[in-house]
Short mmCIF file of C-alpha atoms in Angstrom, two decimals:
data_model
loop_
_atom_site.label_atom_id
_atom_site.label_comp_id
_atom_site.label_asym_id
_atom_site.label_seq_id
_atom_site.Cartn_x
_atom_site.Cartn_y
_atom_site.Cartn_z
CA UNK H 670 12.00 13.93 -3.04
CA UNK H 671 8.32 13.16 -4.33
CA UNK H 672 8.16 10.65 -7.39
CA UNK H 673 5.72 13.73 -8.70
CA UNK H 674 8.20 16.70 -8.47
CA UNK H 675 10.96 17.76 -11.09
CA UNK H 676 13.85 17.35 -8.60
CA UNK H 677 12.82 13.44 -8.88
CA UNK H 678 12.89 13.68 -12.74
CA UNK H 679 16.24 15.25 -12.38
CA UNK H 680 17.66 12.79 -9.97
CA UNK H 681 15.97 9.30 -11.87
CA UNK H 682 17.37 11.16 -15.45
CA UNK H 683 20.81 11.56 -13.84
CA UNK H 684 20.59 7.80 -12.19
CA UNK H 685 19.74 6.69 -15.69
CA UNK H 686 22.13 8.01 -17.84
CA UNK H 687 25.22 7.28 -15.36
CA UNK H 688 24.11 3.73 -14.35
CA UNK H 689 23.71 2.29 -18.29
CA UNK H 690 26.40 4.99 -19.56
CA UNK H 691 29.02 5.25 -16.99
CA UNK H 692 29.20 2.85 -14.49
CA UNK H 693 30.76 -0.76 -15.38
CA UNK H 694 28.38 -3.92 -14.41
CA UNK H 695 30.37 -5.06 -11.45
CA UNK H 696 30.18 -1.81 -9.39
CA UNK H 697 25.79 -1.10 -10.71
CA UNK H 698 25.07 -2.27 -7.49
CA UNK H 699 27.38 -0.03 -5.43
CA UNK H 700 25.97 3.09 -7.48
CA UNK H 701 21.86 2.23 -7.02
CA UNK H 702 22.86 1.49 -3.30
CA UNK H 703 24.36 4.98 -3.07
CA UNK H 704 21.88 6.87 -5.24
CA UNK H 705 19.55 5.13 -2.54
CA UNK H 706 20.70 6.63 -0.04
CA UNK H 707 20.89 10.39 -1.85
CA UNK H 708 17.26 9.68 -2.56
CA UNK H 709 16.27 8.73 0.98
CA UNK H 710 18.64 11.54 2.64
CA UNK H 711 16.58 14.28 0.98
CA UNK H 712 13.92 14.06 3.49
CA UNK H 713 15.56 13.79 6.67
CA UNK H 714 19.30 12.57 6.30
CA UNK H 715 19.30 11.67 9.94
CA UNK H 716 17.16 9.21 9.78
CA UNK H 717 19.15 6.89 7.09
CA UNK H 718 21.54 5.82 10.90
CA UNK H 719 18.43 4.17 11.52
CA UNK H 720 17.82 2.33 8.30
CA UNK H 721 21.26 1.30 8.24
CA UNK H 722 20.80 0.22 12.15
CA UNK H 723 18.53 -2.19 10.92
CA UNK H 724 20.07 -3.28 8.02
CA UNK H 725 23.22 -3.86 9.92
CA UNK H 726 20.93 -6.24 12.84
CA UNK H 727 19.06 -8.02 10.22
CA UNK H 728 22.16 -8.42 8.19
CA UNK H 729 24.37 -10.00 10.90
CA UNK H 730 20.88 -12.11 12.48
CA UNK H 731 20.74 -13.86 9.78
CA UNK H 732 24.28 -14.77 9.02
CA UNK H 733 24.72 -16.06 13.00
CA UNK H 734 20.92 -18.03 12.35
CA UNK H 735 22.22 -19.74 9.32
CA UNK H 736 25.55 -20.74 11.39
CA UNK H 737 23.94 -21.69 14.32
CA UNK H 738 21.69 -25.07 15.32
CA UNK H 739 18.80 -26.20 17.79
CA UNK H 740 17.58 -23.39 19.90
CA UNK H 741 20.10 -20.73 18.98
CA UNK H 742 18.58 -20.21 15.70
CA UNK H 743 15.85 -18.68 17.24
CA UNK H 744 17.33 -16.16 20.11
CA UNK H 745 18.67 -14.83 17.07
CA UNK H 746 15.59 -14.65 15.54
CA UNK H 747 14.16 -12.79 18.34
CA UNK H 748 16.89 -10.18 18.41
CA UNK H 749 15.94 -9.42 14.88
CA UNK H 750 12.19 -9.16 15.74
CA UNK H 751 13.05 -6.69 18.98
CA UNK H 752 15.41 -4.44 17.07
CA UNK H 753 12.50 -4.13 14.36
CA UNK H 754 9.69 -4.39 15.89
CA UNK H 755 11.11 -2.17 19.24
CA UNK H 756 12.00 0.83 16.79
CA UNK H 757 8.92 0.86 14.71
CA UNK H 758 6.94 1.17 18.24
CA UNK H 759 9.28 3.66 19.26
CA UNK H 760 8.77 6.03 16.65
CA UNK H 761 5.60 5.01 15.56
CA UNK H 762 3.50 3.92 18.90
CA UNK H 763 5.27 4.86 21.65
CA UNK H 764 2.93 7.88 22.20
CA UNK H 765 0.03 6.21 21.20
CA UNK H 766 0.24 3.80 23.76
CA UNK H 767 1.00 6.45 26.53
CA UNK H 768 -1.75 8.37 25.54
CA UNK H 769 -4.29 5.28 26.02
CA UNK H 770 -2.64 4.85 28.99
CA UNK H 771 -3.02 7.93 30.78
CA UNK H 772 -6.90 8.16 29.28
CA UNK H 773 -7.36 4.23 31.15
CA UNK H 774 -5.43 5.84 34.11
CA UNK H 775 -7.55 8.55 34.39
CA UNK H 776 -10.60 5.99 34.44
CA UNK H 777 -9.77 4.54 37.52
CA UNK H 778 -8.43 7.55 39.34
CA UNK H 779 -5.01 6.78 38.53
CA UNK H 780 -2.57 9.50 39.10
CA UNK H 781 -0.50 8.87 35.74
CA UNK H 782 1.66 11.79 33.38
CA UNK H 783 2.46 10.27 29.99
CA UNK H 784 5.80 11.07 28.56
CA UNK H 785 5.23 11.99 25.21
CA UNK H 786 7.70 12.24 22.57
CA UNK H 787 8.40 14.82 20.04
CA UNK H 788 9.84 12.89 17.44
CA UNK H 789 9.08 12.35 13.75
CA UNK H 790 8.42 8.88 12.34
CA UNK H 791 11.23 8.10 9.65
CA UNK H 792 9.65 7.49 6.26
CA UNK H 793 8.70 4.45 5.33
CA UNK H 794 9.68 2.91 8.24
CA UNK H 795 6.70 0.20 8.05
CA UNK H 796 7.62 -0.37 4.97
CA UNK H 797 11.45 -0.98 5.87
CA UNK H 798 10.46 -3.28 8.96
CA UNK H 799 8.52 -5.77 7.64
CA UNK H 800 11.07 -5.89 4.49
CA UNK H 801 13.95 -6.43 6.64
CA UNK H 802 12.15 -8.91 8.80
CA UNK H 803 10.75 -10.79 5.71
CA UNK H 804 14.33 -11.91 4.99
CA UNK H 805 15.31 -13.00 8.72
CA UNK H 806 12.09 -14.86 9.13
CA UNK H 807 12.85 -16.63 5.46
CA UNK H 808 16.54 -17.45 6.63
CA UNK H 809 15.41 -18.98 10.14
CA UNK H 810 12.75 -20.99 7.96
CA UNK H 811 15.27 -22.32 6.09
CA UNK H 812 13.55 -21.25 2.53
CA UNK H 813 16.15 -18.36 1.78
CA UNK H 814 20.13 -18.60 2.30
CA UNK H 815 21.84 -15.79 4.04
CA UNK H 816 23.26 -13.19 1.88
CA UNK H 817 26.98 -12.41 2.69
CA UNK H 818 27.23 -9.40 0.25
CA UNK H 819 26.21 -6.74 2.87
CA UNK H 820 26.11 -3.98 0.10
CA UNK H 821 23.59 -6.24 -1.57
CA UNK H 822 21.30 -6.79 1.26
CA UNK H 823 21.19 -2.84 1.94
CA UNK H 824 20.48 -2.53 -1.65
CA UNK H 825 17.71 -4.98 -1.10
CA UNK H 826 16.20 -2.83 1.90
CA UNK H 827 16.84 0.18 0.62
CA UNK H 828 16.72 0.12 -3.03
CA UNK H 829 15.04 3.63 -3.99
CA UNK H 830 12.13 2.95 -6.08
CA UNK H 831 10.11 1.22 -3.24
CA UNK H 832 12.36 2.34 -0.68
CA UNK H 833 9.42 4.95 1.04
CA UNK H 834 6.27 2.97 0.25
CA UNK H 835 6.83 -0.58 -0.92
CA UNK H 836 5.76 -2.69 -2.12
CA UNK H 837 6.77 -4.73 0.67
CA UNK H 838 9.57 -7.30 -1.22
CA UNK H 839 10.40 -11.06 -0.62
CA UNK H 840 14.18 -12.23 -0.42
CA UNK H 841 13.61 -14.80 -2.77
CA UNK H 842 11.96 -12.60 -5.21
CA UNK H 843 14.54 -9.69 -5.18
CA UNK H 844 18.00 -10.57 -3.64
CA UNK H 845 19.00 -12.58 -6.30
CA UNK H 846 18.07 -9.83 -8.84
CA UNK H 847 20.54 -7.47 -7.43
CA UNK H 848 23.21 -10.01 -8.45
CA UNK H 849 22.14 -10.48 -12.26
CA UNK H 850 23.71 -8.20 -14.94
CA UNK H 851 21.27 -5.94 -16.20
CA UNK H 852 22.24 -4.43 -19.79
CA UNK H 853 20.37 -1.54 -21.54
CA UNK H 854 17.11 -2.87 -23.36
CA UNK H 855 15.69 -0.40 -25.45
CA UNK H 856 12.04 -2.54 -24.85
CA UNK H 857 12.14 -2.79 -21.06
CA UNK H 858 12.93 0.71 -20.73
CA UNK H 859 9.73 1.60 -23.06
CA UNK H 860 7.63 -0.60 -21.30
CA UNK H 861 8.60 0.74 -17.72
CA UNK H 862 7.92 3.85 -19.14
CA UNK H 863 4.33 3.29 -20.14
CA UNK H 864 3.98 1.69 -16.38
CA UNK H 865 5.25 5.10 -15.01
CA UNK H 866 3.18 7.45 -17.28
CA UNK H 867 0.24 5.12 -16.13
CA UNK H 868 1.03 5.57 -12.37
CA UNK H 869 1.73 9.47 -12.80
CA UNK H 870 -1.90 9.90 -14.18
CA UNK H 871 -3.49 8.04 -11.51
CA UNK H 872 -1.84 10.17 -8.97
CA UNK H 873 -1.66 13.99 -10.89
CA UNK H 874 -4.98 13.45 -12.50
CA UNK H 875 -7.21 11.30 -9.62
CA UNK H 876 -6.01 11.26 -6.75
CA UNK H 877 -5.15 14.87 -6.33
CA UNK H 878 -8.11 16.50 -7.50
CA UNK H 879 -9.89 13.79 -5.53
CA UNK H 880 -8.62 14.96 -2.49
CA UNK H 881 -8.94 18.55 -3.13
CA UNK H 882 -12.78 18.02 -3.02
CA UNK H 883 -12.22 15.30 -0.49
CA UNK H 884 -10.17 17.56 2.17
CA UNK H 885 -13.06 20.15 1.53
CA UNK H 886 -15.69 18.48 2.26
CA UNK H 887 -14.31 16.52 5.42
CA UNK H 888 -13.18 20.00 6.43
CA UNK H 889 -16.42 21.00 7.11
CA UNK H 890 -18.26 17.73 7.61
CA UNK H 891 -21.32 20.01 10.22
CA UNK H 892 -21.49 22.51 7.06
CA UNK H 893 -21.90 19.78 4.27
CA UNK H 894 -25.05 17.99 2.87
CA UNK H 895 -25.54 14.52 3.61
CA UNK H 896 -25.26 13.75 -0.23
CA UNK H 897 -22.14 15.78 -0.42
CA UNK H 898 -20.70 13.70 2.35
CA UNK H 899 -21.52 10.52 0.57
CA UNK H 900 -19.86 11.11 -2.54
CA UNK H 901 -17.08 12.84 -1.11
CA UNK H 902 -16.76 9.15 0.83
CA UNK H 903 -16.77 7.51 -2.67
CA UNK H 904 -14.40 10.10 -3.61
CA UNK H 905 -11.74 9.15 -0.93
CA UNK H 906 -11.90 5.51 -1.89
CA UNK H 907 -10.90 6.04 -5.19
CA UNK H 908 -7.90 8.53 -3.97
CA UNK H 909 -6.47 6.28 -1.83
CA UNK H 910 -6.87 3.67 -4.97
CA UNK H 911 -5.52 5.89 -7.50
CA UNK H 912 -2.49 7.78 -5.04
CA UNK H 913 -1.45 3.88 -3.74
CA UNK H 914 -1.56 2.07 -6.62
CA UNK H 915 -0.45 4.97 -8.70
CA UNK H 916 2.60 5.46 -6.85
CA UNK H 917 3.08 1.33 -6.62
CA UNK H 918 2.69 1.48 -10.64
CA UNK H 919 5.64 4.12 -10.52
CA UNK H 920 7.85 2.26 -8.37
CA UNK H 921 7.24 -1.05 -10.93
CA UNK H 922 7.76 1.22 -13.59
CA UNK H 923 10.60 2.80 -12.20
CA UNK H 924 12.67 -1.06 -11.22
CA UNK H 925 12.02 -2.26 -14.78
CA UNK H 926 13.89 0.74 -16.65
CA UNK H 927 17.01 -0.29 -14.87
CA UNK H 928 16.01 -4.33 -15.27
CA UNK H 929 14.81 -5.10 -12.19
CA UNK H 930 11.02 -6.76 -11.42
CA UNK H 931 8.90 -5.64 -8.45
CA UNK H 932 5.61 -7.08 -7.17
CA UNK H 933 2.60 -6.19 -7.97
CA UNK H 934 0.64 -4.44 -5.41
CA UNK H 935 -2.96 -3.85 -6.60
CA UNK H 936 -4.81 -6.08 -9.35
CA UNK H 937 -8.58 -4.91 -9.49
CA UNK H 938 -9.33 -4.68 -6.38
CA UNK H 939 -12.99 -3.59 -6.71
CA UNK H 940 -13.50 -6.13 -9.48
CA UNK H 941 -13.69 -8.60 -5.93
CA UNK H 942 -16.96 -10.39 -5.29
CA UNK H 943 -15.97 -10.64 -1.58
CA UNK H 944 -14.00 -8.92 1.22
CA UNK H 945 -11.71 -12.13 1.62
CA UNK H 946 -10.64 -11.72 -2.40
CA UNK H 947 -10.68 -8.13 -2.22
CA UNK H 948 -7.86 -8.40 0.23
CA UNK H 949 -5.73 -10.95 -1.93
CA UNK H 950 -5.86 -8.19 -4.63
CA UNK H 951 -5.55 -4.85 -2.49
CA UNK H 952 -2.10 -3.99 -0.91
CA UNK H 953 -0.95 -7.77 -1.93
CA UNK H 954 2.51 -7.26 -0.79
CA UNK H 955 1.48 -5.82 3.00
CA UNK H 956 -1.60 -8.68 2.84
CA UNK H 957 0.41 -11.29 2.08
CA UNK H 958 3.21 -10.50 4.73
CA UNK H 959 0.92 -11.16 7.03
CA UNK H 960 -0.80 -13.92 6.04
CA UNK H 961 2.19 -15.79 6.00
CA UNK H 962 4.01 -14.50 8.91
CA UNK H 963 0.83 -14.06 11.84
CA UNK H 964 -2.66 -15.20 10.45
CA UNK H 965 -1.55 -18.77 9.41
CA UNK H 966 1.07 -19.33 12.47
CA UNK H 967 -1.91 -18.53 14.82
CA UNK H 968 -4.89 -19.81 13.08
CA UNK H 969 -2.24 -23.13 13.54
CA UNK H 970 -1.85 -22.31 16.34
CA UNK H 971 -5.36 -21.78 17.63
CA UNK H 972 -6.54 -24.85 15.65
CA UNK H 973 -8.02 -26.87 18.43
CA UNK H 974 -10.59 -23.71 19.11
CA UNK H 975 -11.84 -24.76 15.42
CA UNK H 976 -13.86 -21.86 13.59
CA UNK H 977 -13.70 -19.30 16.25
CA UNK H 978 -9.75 -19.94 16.20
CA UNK H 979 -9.98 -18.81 12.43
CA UNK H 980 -11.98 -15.80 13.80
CA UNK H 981 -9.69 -15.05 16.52
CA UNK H 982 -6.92 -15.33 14.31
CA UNK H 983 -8.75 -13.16 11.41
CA UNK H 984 -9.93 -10.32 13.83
CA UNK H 985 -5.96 -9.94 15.31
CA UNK H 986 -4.82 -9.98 11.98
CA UNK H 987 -6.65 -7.01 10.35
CA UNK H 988 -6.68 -5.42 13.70
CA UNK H 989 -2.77 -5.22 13.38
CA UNK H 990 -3.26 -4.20 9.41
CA UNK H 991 -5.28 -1.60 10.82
CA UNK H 992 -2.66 -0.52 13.55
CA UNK H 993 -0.08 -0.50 10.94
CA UNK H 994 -1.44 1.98 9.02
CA UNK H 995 -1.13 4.40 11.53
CA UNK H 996 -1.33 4.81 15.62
CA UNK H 997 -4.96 6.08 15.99
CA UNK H 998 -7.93 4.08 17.24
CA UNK H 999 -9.88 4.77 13.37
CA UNK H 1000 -7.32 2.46 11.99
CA UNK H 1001 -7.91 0.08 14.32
CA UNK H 1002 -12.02 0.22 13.47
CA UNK H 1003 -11.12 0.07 10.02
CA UNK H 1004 -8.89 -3.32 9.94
CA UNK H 1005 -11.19 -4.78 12.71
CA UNK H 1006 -14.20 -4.28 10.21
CA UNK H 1007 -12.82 -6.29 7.28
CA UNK H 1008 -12.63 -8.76 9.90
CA UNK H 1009 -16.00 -8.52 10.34
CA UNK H 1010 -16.79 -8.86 7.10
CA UNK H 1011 -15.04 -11.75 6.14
CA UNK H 1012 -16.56 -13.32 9.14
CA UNK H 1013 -20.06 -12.56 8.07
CA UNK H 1014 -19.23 -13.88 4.71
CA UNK H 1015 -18.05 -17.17 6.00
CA UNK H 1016 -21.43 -17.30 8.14
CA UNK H 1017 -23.57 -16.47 5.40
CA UNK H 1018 -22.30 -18.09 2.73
CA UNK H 1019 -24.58 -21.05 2.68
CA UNK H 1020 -27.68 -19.13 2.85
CA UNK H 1021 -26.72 -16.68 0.42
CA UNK H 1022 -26.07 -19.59 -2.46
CA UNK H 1023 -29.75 -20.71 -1.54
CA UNK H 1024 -31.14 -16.73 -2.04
CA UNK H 1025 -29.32 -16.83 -5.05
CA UNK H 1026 -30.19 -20.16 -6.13
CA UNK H 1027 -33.81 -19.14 -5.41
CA UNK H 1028 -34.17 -16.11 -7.54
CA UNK H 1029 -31.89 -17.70 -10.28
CA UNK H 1030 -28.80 -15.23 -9.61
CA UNK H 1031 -26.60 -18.16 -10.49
CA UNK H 1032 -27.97 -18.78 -13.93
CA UNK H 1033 -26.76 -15.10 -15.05
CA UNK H 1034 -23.06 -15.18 -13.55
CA UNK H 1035 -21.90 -11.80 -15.10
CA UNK H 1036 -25.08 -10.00 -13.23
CA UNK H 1037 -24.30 -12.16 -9.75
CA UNK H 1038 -20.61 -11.12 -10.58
CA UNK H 1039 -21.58 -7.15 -10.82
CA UNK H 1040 -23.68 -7.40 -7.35
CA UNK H 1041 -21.09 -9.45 -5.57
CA UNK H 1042 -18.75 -6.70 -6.75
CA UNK H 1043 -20.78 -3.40 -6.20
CA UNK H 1044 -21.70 -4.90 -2.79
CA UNK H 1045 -17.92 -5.20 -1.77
CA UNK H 1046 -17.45 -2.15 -2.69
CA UNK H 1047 -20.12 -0.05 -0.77
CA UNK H 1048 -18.73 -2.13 2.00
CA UNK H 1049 -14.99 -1.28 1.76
CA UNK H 1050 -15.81 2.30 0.99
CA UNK H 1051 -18.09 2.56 4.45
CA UNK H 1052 -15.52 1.14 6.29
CA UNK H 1053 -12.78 4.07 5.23
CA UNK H 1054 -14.93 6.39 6.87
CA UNK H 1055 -12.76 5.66 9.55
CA UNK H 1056 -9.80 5.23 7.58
CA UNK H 1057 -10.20 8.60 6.56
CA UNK H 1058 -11.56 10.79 9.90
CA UNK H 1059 -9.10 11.98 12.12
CA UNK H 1060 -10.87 10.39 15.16
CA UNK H 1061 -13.71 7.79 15.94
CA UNK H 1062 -15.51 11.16 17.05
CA UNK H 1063 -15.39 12.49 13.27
CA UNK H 1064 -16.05 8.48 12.19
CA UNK H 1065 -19.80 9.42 14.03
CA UNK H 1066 -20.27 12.63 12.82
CA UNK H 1067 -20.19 11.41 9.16
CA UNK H 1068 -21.86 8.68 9.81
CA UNK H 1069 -24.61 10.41 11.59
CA UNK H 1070 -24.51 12.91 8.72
CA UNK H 1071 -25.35 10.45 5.92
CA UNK H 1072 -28.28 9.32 7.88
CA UNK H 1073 -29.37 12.69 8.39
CA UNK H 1074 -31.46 13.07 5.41
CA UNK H 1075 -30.12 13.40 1.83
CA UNK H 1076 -31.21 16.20 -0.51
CA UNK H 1077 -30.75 16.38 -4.11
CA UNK H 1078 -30.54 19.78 -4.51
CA UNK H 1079 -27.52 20.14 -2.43
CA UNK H 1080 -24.61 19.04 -4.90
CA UNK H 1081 -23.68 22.46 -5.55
CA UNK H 1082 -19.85 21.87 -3.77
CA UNK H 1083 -19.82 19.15 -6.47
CA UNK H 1084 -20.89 21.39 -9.31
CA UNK H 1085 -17.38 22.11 -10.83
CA UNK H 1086 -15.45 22.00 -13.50
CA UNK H 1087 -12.77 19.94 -11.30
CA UNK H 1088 -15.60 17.49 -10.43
CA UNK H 1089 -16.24 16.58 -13.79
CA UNK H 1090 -12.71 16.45 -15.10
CA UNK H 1091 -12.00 14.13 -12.40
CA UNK H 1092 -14.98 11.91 -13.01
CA UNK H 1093 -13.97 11.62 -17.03
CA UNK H 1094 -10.23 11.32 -15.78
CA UNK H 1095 -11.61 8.49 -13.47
CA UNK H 1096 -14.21 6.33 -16.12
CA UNK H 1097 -11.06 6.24 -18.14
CA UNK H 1098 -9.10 4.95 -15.74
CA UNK H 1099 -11.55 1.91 -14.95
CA UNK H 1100 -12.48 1.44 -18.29
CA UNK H 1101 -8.69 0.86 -19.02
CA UNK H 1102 -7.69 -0.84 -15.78
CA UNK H 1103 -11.27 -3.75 -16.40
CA UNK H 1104 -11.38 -3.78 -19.83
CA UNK H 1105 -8.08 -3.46 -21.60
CA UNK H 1106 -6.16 -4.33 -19.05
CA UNK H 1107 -8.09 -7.30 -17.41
CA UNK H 1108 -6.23 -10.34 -18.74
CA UNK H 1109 -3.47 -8.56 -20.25
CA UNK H 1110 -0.31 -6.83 -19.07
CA UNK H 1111 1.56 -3.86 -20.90
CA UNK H 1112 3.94 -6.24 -22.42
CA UNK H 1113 0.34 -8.26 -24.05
CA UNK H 1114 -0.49 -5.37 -25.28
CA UNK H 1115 1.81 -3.79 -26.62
CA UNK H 1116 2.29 -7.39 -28.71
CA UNK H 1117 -1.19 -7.40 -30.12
CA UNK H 1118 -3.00 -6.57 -33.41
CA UNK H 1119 -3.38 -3.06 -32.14
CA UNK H 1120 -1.06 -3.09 -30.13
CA UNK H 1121 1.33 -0.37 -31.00
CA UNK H 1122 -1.90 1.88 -31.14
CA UNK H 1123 -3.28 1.32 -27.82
CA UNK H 1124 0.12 1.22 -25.80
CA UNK H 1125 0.93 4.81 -27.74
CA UNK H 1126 -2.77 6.29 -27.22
CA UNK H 1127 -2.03 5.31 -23.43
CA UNK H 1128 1.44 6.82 -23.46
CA UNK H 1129 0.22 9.80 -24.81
CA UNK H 1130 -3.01 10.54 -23.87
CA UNK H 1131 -1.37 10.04 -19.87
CA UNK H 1132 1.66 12.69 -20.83
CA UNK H 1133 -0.74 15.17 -22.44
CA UNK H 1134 -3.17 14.47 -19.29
CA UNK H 1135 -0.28 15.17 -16.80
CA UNK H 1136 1.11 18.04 -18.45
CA UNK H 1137 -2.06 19.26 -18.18
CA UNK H 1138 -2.35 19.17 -14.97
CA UNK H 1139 1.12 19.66 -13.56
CA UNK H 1140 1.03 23.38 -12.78
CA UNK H 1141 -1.35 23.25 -10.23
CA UNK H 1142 1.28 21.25 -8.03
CA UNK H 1143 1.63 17.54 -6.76
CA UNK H 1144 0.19 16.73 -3.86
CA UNK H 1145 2.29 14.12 -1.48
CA UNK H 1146 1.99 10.33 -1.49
CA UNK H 1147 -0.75 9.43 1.30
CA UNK H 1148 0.96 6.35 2.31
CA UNK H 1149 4.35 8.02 2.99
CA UNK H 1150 2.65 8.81 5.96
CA UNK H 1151 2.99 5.18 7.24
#
């Protein structure tokens, strides 16, 4: 059940009316934790044992690790991270692994068969994992209590509007939501609205007639122009941008009509003047997991190795963001290259200042500002080349495309009315997102002089644009795939 289909709109109309219209206060919980689990069952309904599997191990982990003292605390602990951790590799690595296997077998004349598994990944399982885990690891640290409402932890792992993509939720932030009274407000549900209407344009309008021109071109990557190639690069980043943070905007949207608050995942991301910042605005929830929970427990960790222990500890990190994106060696490239990058900009920084210092970058800040930015960008966009090929093999043949000699007079793939629907659809966007929305959030707007004009032009203009474009069919969420 795709947020962009009408068997969603039926399902989140029929959730709405019965949860402010029928269903007393006291049993709200026991409805959104059972229209949950209609909402995940429509994809595979086998796959909710699992969920609850891990619910029910998490659930009872933390319980025993709040009970217990010393040592104990953390065999429990490591149950929880075996049971998560053991079925995400299952589904999502176990063939993966066997494959590399074999291939290193094969190297050194190694007789070796992988046993490869024909099994589907259940959706959103990342997503669920690190979740779930969030809350044992809080308990264990001693900076959440256990819950002992198991209906209201489930709800907390599985409650539907970020159940298949995130964003990836805190305890602290969200348990004690679930046991707050949440009456009809006439305001919240307008402004959650406007949120979802935003994130429905981004993904209808953008994304998907980004990635129509997108899965062209990388269709064909030995039949395409160099320049073609290029753009349709630039074209993927802002796909992933607009389909991601699009769908995260829905999901925000989607908690606040019935009263509840989820994180923000994206804030500007390409308004970064480094890597390192880009990634504190870019998939916050997912970067912030694992900040907390494996960059800064080994950079400790490795503290006595000084700088190259912040490496070390950088270049795992992203290596495992990359990894959980998917089980293919591209991902890997891609995480291990923002590693990279940060790492040159720690080494660099002091000779940078004195470039900029030297030409007198630093006495126009907004002009540093727009460099700093645009360079981050052509950097993050290179590096989903391999976010985007299906193999390091494709990741060359780009490459070695764009390098191949650019003409000018071969645009004609990009000489459409699509293309320049979607390049008006996406200057609006940014122009909105930097410079109405850059120190304001719906609710400041909404407040201001002009307010009720600008949150109604955006309310409108997005329904018109989405109507507009519904007919020719949603495409799926890319990041349901992980």
């Amino acid at each position: 059940m795709l947020f962009n289909s009408l068997s969603f709109l039926i399902f989140f109309a029929a959730v709405f009316l019965l949860y402010f219209a029928v269903i007393p206060d006291r049993f709200r919980w026991l409805f959104l934790l059972v229209a949950s689990c209609i909402f995940y069952m429509a994809y595979i309904p086998q796959f909710i044992l699992i969920l609850f599997f891990l619910i029910a191990v998490d659930y009872f982990m933390g319980i025993e690790i709040a009970k217990a003292e010393g040592s104990a605390r953390k065999k429990f602990l490591i149950v929880s991270i075996i049971a998560n951790l053991g079925t995400l590799f299952f589904f999502k690595y176990f063939n993966f692994f066997n494959e590399n296997a074999a291939a290193i077998a094969k190297l050194i004349h190694w007789n070796y068969s992988p046993l490869l598994l024909q099994i589907a990944l259940p959706l959103g399982l990342s997503f669920h994992v690190f979740q779930s885990l969030s809350y044992v690891i809080e308990v264990y640290k001693g900076r959440q209590q256990a819950e002992r409402h198991f209906g209201i932890y489930a709800l907390y792992v599985m409650f539907f509007p970020q159940l298949v993509a995130g964003p990836i939720e805190r305890p602290q932030h969200m348990l004690h939501q679930f046991h707050e009274q949440h009456d009809f407000s006439a305001v919240r549900v307008r402004r959650g609205l406007e949120i979802m209407l935003w994130g429905f344009f981004k993904k209808l309008v953008i994304a998907d007639w980004g990635g129509q021109i997108v899965d062209h071109v990388f269709s064909n990557i030995p039949g395409t122009n160099s320049w073609t190639v290029v753009i349709a690069v630039f074209l993927f980043t802002y796909q992933l941008y607009c389909d991601f943070s699009g769908y995260s905007d829905i999901a925000v949207g989607l908690a606040l009509v019935f009263g509840y608050h989820l994180t923000w995942n994206f804030n500007r991301p390409f308004a970064s003047r480094s890597i390192a910042e880009l990634w504190r605005r870019w998939h916050i929830s997912l970067s912030s997991w694992l900040r907390d929970y494996l960059y800064t427990p080994l950079a400790f960790a490795w503290r006595k190795a000084g700088t190259w222990g912040i490496y070390a500890s950088l270049l795992v990190t992203f290596a495992l963001i990359g990894l959980w994106h998917g089980a293919n060696w591209t991902y890997v490239v891609f995480g291990i290259l923002q590693a990279v990058y940060i790492i040159g900009e720690m080494l660099t920084q002091k000779f940078r200042r004195r470039i900029v210092d030297s030409i007198g970058l630093a006495k126009l800040p907004r002009l540093h500002h727009a460099i700093q930015s645009v360079i981050v960008f052509l950097l993050f966009t290179a590096s989903f080349i391999f976010f985007r090929a299906a193999s390091i093999g494709q990741a060359w043949a780009i490459i070695v495309k764009i390098f191949s000699g650019i003409s000018l007079s071969a645009l004609n793939v990009l000489d459409t009315n699509g293309f320049t629907i979607m390049t008006a659809a996406t200057i609006s966007l940014f122009v909105l997102e930097f410079l109405v929305l850059r120190k304001h959030s719906f609710d400041d707007i909404s407040a201001g002089r002009f307010g009720k004009i600008v949150s109604a032009s955006i309310v409108v203009g997005s329904a018109a644009t989405i109507f507009a474009f519904a007919f020719w069919g949603g495409a799926t969420f890319i990041y349901f795939q992980f």
